[in-house]
């Protein structure tokens, strides 16, 4: 148990489907992050939330829609995805932007778009 | 902006041999540095970190790293590789209100 839980662990979806990824942290952290990890590519920071407010959106296509209802929960809503969106999606959390203790990561959701 | 460089995407090491993964950083302020490990289909797990104080930092699984300001480096080492060390390793530096990650090193352990 890492303290950051992601569900589902695996997801296969068609290009016309709508699905959501969920992330929950029990660490009392105030910042949460979505990362995309594709094969042979560096980690890509997608979104950052501090105290439930989105503070960063790294030019992510609108087919990815984040939601952060409170400091413990983070969602990534998916719709009309493309095959190139297949990747491991990682959620992370931190206290005070991770300066002293870094980030705590979840185990990820392996997404396959067919 | 703060950044880290990890050279060589794949590193092969024989079982029982020294593991050495290089990380060089760029930072305009005293850096906060981290090493993470990622096993297949898992998230990243913190191995060790340097914030202030002792420059030789010990982490989990027998790994350690030394902060060298003069060389702007934070190399990760383990004296004797085990098969279980096969994984991807990421160096990171704190800056601009977030961690900046390197591209990672995929470590292969040869029996």
Coordinates of C-alpha atoms in Angstrom, one line a residue:
Chain A
X1 CA 0.0 0.0 0.0
X2 CA 1.7 3.1 -1.2
X3 CA -0.9 5.6 0.1
X4 CA -1.9 6.5 -3.4
X5 CA -4.5 4.2 -5.0
X6 CA -5.4 4.2 -8.6
X7 CA -8.3 2.4 -10.2
X8 CA -8.7 0.6 -12.5
X9 CA -5.3 -1.0 -12.9
X10 CA -6.1 -1.9 -16.5
X11 CA -8.5 -0.4 -19.0
X12 CA -9.3 -1.2 -22.6
X13 CA -11.6 1.2 -24.3
X14 CA -12.8 2.0 -27.8
X15 CA -12.2 5.3 -29.4
X16 CA -15.9 6.3 -29.0
X17 CA -16.1 5.3 -25.3
X18 CA -16.1 7.5 -22.2
X19 CA -14.3 6.3 -19.1
X20 CA -12.7 7.8 -16.0
X21 CA -9.6 7.0 -14.1
X22 CA -9.6 7.5 -10.3
X23 CA -6.9 8.4 -7.9
X24 CA -7.2 8.6 -4.2
X25 CA -4.5 9.5 -1.6
X26 CA -4.7 8.9 2.2
X27 CA -1.5 10.9 3.0
X28 CA -3.0 14.3 3.8
X29 CA -1.1 15.8 0.8
X30 CA -2.3 19.0 -0.7
X31 CA -1.1 18.6 -4.3
X32 CA -1.9 16.0 -6.9
X33 CA -0.6 15.2 -10.4
X34 CA -1.4 13.3 -13.5
X35 CA 1.5 11.9 -15.6
X36 CA 1.4 10.0 -18.9
X37 CA 4.2 7.4 -19.5
X38 CA 4.5 6.0 -23.0
X39 CA 7.0 3.4 -24.2
X40 CA 10.4 4.9 -25.0
X41 CA 9.3 8.5 -24.0
X42 CA 10.0 10.5 -20.9
X43 CA 7.4 11.0 -18.2
X44 CA 4.9 13.7 -19.3
X45 CA 3.3 15.9 -16.7
X46 CA -0.3 16.5 -17.7
X47 CA -2.0 18.3 -14.9
X48 CA -1.2 19.7 -11.5
X49 CA -3.7 20.5 -8.7
X50 CA -2.9 22.4 -5.5
X51 CA -5.6 22.6 -2.8
X52 CA -8.1 21.4 -5.4
X53 CA -7.3 24.2 -7.9
X54 CA -5.7 23.4 -11.2
X55 CA -2.4 25.1 -11.4
X56 CA -1.0 23.6 -14.6
X57 CA -2.2 22.1 -17.8
X58 CA 0.6 21.2 -20.1
X59 CA -1.2 21.6 -23.4
X60 CA -3.1 18.4 -22.9
X61 CA -5.8 17.7 -25.6
X62 CA -9.3 18.4 -24.5
X63 CA -10.3 14.7 -24.8
X64 CA -8.6 14.5 -21.3
X65 CA -10.6 16.3 -18.7
X66 CA -9.3 16.3 -15.1
X67 CA -11.4 16.8 -12.0
X68 CA -10.4 17.3 -8.4
X69 CA -13.4 17.5 -6.1
X70 CA -11.2 17.6 -2.9
X71 CA -7.6 17.3 -1.9
X72 CA -7.8 13.5 -1.6
X73 CA -9.4 12.6 -4.9
X74 CA -8.4 13.2 -8.5
X75 CA -10.1 11.9 -11.7
X76 CA -9.2 11.9 -15.3
X77 CA -12.2 11.7 -17.6
X78 CA -11.5 10.3 -21.0
X79 CA -13.5 10.6 -24.2
X80 CA -13.0 10.0 -27.9
X81 CA -9.4 8.9 -27.4
X82 CA -6.9 8.0 -30.0
X83 CA -4.7 4.8 -30.2
X84 CA -1.6 7.0 -29.4
X85 CA -3.2 7.8 -26.0
X86 CA -2.5 4.2 -25.0
X87 CA 0.0 4.5 -22.1
X88 CA 0.5 4.0 -18.4
X89 CA -1.2 6.9 -16.5
X90 CA 0.3 7.7 -13.2
X91 CA -1.1 9.7 -10.4
X92 CA 1.1 11.3 -7.7
X93 CA 0.6 13.4 -4.6
X94 CA 2.9 15.6 -2.5
X95 CA 3.0 18.0 0.4
X96 CA 3.9 21.5 -0.6
X97 CA 4.9 20.7 -4.2
X98 CA 7.3 17.9 -3.2
X99 CA 10.3 20.0 -2.2
X100 CA 11.3 18.1 0.9
X101 CA 9.8 14.7 0.4
X102 CA 9.2 14.3 -3.2
X103 CA 6.1 12.7 -4.7
X104 CA 4.3 9.6 -3.8
X105 CA 3.1 7.7 -6.9
X106 CA 0.2 5.3 -7.4
X107 CA 0.7 2.0 -9.3
X108 CA -0.9 3.5 -12.4
X109 CA -3.6 2.6 -14.9
X110 CA -2.5 0.8 -18.0
X111 CA -4.8 2.2 -20.7
X112 CA -5.2 0.6 -24.1
X113 CA -7.2 2.4 -26.8
X114 CA -8.5 0.1 -29.6
Chain B
X1 CA 15.0 26.1 -14.9
X2 CA 16.1 23.2 -12.9
X3 CA 16.7 20.0 -14.9
X4 CA 18.6 16.6 -14.7
X5 CA 20.4 14.6 -17.3
X6 CA 20.7 10.9 -17.3
X7 CA 22.8 9.5 -20.1
X8 CA 22.4 6.0 -21.6
X9 CA 18.9 4.8 -21.6
X10 CA 19.9 1.1 -21.1
X11 CA 22.5 -0.1 -18.6
X12 CA 23.6 -3.7 -18.4
X13 CA 25.3 -5.0 -15.3
X14 CA 26.4 -8.5 -14.3
X15 CA 24.9 -10.0 -11.1
X16 CA 27.2 -9.2 -8.2
X17 CA 28.9 -6.2 -10.1
X18 CA 28.7 -2.6 -9.2
X19 CA 25.7 -0.6 -10.3
X20 CA 26.4 3.0 -11.3
X21 CA 23.8 5.3 -12.7
X22 CA 24.8 8.8 -13.5
X23 CA 22.8 11.9 -12.9
X24 CA 23.9 15.5 -13.5
X25 CA 21.7 18.4 -12.5
X26 CA 21.3 22.0 -13.4
X27 CA 20.0 24.3 -10.7
X28 CA 20.3 28.0 -9.9
X29 CA 19.7 27.3 -6.2
X30 CA 20.8 24.6 -3.8
X31 CA 19.2 21.6 -5.2
X32 CA 16.8 19.1 -3.7
X33 CA 17.6 15.8 -5.5
X34 CA 15.8 12.4 -5.7
X35 CA 16.2 8.9 -7.1
X36 CA 13.1 6.8 -8.0
X37 CA 12.8 3.2 -9.1
X38 CA 10.0 1.8 -11.2
X39 CA 9.3 -1.9 -11.6
X40 CA 7.3 -3.2 -14.6
X41 CA 3.7 -2.0 -14.6
X42 CA 4.2 -0.2 -11.3
X43 CA 4.4 3.4 -10.2
X44 CA 7.6 5.2 -9.2
X45 CA 9.0 4.4 -5.7
X46 CA 11.3 6.8 -3.8
X47 CA 14.8 5.2 -3.4
X48 CA 16.5 8.1 -1.6
X49 CA 16.7 11.9 -1.5
X50 CA 19.2 14.7 -0.8
X51 CA 17.9 17.9 0.8
X52 CA 20.5 19.3 3.1
X53 CA 23.3 17.9 5.4
X54 CA 25.3 14.8 4.7
X55 CA 26.2 14.5 1.0
X56 CA 26.3 10.7 1.0
X57 CA 22.7 9.5 1.2
X58 CA 21.7 5.9 1.9
X59 CA 18.4 4.6 0.6
X60 CA 16.4 1.4 0.3
X61 CA 17.6 -1.9 -1.2
X62 CA 21.3 -1.1 -0.6
X63 CA 21.4 1.9 -2.9
X64 CA 23.3 5.1 -2.1
X65 CA 24.0 8.4 -3.8
X66 CA 26.5 11.1 -3.3
X67 CA 25.8 14.8 -3.9
X68 CA 28.8 16.6 -5.4
X69 CA 28.3 20.3 -5.8
X70 CA 31.5 20.8 -7.7
X71 CA 30.5 18.3 -10.3
X72 CA 26.8 19.1 -10.2
X73 CA 26.2 15.3 -9.9
X74 CA 24.1 12.9 -7.9
X75 CA 25.2 9.5 -9.1
X76 CA 23.4 6.4 -7.8
X77 CA 25.4 3.3 -6.8
X78 CA 25.0 -0.2 -5.4
X79 CA 28.1 -2.3 -4.6
X80 CA 26.6 -5.7 -5.8
X81 CA 23.7 -6.0 -8.3
X82 CA 20.9 -8.5 -7.6
X83 CA 18.5 -9.8 -10.2
X84 CA 15.7 -8.0 -8.4
X85 CA 17.4 -4.6 -9.2
X86 CA 16.2 -5.0 -12.8
X87 CA 14.0 -1.9 -13.2
X88 CA 13.9 1.6 -14.5
X89 CA 15.6 4.4 -12.5
X90 CA 14.8 8.1 -12.6
X91 CA 16.7 11.0 -11.2
X92 CA 14.7 14.2 -10.3
X93 CA 15.4 17.7 -9.1
X94 CA 13.0 20.1 -7.4
X95 CA 12.5 23.4 -9.1
X96 CA 9.8 25.8 -10.3
X97 CA 7.3 24.3 -7.8
X98 CA 7.6 20.8 -9.1
X99 CA 9.9 17.8 -9.6
X100 CA 11.7 17.6 -12.9
X101 CA 12.5 14.0 -13.9
X102 CA 15.2 12.7 -16.1
X103 CA 14.5 10.3 -19.0
X104 CA 15.4 7.3 -16.9
X105 CA 17.8 4.4 -17.1
X106 CA 16.6 0.8 -17.8
X107 CA 18.8 -1.5 -15.8
X108 CA 19.2 -5.1 -17.0
X109 CA 21.0 -7.5 -14.7
X110 CA 22.8 -10.4 -16.4
X111 CA 23.1 -13.6 -14.5

